[in-house]
mmCIF file of C-alpha atoms in Angstrom:
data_model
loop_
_atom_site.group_PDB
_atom_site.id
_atom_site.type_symbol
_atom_site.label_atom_id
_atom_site.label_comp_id
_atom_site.label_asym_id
_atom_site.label_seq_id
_atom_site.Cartn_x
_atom_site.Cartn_y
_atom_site.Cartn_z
ATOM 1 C CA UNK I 1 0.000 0.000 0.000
ATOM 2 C CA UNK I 2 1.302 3.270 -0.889
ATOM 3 C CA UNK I 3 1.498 6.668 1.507
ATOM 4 C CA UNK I 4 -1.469 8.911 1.764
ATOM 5 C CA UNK I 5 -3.363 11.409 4.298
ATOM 6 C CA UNK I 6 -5.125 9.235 6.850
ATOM 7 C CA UNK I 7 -6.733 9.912 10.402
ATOM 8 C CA UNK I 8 -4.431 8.297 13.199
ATOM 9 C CA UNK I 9 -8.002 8.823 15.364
ATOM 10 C CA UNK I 10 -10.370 6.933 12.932
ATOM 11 C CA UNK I 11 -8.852 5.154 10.016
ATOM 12 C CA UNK I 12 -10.929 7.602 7.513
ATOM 13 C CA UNK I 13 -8.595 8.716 4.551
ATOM 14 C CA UNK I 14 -10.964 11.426 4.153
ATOM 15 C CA UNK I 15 -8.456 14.355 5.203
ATOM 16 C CA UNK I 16 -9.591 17.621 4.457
ATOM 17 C CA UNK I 17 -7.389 20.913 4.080
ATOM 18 C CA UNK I 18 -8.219 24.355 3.713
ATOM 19 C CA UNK I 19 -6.870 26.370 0.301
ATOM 20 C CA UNK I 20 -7.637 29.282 -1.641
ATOM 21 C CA UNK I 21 -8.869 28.305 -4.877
ATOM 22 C CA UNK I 22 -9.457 30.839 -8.023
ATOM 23 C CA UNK I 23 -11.995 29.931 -10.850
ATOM 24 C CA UNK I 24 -10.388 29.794 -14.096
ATOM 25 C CA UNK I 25 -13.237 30.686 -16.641
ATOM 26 C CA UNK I 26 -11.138 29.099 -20.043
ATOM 27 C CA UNK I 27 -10.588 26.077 -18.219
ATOM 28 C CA UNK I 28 -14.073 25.782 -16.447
ATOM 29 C CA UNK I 29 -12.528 24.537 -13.315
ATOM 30 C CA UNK I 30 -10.869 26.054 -10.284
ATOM 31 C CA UNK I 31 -7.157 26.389 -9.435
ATOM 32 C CA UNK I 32 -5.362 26.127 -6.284
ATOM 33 C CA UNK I 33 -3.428 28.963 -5.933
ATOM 34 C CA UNK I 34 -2.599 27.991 -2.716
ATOM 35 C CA UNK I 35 -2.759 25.704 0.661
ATOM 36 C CA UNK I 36 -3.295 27.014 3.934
ATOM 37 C CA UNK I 37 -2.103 25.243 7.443
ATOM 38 C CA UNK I 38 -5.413 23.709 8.653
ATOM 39 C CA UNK I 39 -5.880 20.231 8.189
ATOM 40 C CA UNK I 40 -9.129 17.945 9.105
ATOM 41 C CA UNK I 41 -10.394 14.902 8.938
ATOM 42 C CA UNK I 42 -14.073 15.115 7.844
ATOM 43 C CA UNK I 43 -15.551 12.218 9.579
ATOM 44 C CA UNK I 44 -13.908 13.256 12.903
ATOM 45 C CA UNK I 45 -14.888 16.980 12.625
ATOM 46 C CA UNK I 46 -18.754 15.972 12.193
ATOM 47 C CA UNK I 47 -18.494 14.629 15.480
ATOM 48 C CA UNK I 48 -17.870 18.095 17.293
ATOM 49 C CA UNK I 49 -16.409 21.681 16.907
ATOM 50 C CA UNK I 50 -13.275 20.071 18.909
ATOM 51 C CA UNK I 51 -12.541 16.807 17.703
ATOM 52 C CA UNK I 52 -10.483 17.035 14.133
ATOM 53 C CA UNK I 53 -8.842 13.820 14.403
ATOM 54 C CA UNK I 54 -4.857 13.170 13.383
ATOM 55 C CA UNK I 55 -4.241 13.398 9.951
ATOM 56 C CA UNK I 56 -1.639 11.315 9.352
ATOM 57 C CA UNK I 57 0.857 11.274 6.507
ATOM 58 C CA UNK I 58 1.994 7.344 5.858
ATOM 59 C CA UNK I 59 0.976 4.046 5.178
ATOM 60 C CA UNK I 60 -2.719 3.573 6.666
ATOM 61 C CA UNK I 61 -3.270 0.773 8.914
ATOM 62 C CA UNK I 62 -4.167 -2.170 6.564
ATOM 63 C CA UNK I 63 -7.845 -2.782 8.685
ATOM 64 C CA UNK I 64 -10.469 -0.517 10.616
ATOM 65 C CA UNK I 65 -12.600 -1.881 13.144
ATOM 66 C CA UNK I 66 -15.971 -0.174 13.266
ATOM 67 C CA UNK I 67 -18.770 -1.079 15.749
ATOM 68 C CA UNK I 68 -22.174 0.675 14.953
ATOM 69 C CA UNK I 69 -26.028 0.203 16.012
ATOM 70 C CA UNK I 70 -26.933 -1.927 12.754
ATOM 71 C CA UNK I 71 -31.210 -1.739 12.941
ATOM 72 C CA UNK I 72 -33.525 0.883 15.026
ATOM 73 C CA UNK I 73 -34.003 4.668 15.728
ATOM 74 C CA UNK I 74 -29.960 4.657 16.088
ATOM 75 C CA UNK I 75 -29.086 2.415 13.432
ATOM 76 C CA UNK I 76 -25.498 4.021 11.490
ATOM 77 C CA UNK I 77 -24.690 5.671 14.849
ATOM 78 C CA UNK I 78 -21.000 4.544 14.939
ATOM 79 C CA UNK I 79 -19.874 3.883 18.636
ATOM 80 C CA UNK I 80 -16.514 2.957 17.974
ATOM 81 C CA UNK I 81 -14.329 3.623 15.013
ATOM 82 C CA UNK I 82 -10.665 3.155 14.793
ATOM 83 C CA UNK I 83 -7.500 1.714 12.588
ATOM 84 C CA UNK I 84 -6.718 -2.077 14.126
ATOM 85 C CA UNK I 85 -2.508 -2.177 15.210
ATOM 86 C CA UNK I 86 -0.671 -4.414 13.359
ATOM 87 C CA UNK I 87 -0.388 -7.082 15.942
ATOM 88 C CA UNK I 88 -3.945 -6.990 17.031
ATOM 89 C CA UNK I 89 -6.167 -9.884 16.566
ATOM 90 C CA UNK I 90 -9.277 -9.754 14.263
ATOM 91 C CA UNK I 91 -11.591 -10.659 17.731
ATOM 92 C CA UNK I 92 -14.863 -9.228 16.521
ATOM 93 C CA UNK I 93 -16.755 -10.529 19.957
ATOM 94 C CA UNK I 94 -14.257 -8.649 22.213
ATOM 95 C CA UNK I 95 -14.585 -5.224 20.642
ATOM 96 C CA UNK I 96 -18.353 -5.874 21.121
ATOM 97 C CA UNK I 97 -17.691 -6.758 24.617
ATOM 98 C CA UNK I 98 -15.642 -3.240 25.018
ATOM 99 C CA UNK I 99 -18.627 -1.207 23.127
ATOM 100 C CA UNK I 100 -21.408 -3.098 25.500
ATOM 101 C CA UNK I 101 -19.225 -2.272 28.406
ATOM 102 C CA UNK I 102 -18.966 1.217 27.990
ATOM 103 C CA UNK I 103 -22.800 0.995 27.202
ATOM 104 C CA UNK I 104 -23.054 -0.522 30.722
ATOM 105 C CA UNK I 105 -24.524 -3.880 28.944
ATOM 106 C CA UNK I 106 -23.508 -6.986 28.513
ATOM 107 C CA UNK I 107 -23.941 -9.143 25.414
ATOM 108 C CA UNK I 108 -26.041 -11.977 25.052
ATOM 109 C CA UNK I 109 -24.178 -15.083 25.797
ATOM 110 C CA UNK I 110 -26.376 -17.201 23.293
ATOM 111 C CA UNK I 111 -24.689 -19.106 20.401
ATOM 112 C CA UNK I 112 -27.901 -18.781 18.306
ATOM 113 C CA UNK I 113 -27.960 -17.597 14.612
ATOM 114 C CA UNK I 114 -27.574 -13.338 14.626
ATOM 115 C CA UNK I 115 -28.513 -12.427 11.101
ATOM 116 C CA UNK I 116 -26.221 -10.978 9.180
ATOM 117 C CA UNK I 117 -26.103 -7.488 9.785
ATOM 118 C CA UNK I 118 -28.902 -7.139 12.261
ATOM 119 C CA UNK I 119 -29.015 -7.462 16.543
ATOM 120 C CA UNK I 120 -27.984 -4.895 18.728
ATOM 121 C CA UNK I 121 -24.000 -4.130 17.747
ATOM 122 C CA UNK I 122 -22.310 -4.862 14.636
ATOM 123 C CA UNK I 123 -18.834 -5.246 14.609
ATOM 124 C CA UNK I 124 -16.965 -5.109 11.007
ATOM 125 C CA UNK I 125 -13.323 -4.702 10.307
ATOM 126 C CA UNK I 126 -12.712 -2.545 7.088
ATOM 127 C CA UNK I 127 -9.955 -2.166 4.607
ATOM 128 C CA UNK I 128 -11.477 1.299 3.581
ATOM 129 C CA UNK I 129 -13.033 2.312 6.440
ATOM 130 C CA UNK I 130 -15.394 5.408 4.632
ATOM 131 C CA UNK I 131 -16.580 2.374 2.877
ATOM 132 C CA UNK I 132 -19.708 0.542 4.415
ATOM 133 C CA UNK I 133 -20.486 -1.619 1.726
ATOM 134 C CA UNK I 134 -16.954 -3.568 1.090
ATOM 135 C CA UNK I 135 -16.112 -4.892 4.029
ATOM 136 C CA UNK I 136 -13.085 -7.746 5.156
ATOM 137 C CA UNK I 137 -15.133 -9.324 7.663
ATOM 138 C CA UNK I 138 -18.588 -8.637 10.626
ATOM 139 C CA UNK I 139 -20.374 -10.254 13.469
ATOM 140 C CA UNK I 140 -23.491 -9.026 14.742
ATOM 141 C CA UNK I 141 -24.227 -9.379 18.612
ATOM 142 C CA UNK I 142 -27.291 -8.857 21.200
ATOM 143 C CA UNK I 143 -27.431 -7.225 24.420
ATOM 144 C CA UNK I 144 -28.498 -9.511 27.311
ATOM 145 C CA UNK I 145 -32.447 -8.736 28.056
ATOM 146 C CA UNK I 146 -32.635 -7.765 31.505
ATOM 147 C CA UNK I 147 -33.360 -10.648 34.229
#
């Protein structure tokens, strides 16, 4: 994989930077006439005011693990999103484990069939993380109903 802009926070290689730009009427298209220091990443930055992420200049992690609410009045709502270290293992049930934790739930400790991309949690580990259709590999997981 080659170097790009990437967020160190996220994964997203959706890295924003400010410019001023001129429109060049023979050409129909506008020209940067220059950058300017401020640097974003967009995904990051919709998520508050203060948060801009870490745009990163290198080789992007190769995978993304991204846990989101998959069905319901939430459903997209990403609750964790982040590049996967190099020596970390794939353990889709664990992350779902962190995400219910700081949820203060538990998951369901059923081996029954979740289908695909439904339940409570879905966890999905991404090559391109800004893409939600091509995807390495998911679980899906349910909370525990209360006793």
């Amino acid at each position: 994989m080659k170097e790009t802009w990437y967020c160190a926070e996220c994964g997203s290689r959706d890295i924003r930077h400010d410019g001023i730009l001129q429109w060049d009427a023979d050409a129909e298209d506008w020209v940067v006439l220059t950058s300017l220091d401020d640097t974003w990443c967009e995904p990051c930055a919709g998520h508050g005011a203060e948060q801009k992420g870490e745009p990163t200049w290198g080789v992007p992690p190769e995978f993304t693990v991204v846990v989101y609410i998959p069905e319901g009045p939430q459903a997209g709502e990403v609750l964790l999103r982040r590049p996967l270290d190099a020596d970390e293992v794939m353990d889709a049930r664990a992350f779902a484990v962190e995400v219910a934790g700081e949820q203060e739930r538990e998951l369901s400790e059923c081996n029954g069939h979740v289908p695909n991309c439904s339940g409570d949690l879905r966890v999905e580990f991404r090559r391109d993380p800004d893409n939600s259709v091509v995807i390495f590999s998911g679980e899906s997981f349910y909370y525990r109903e209360a006793a």
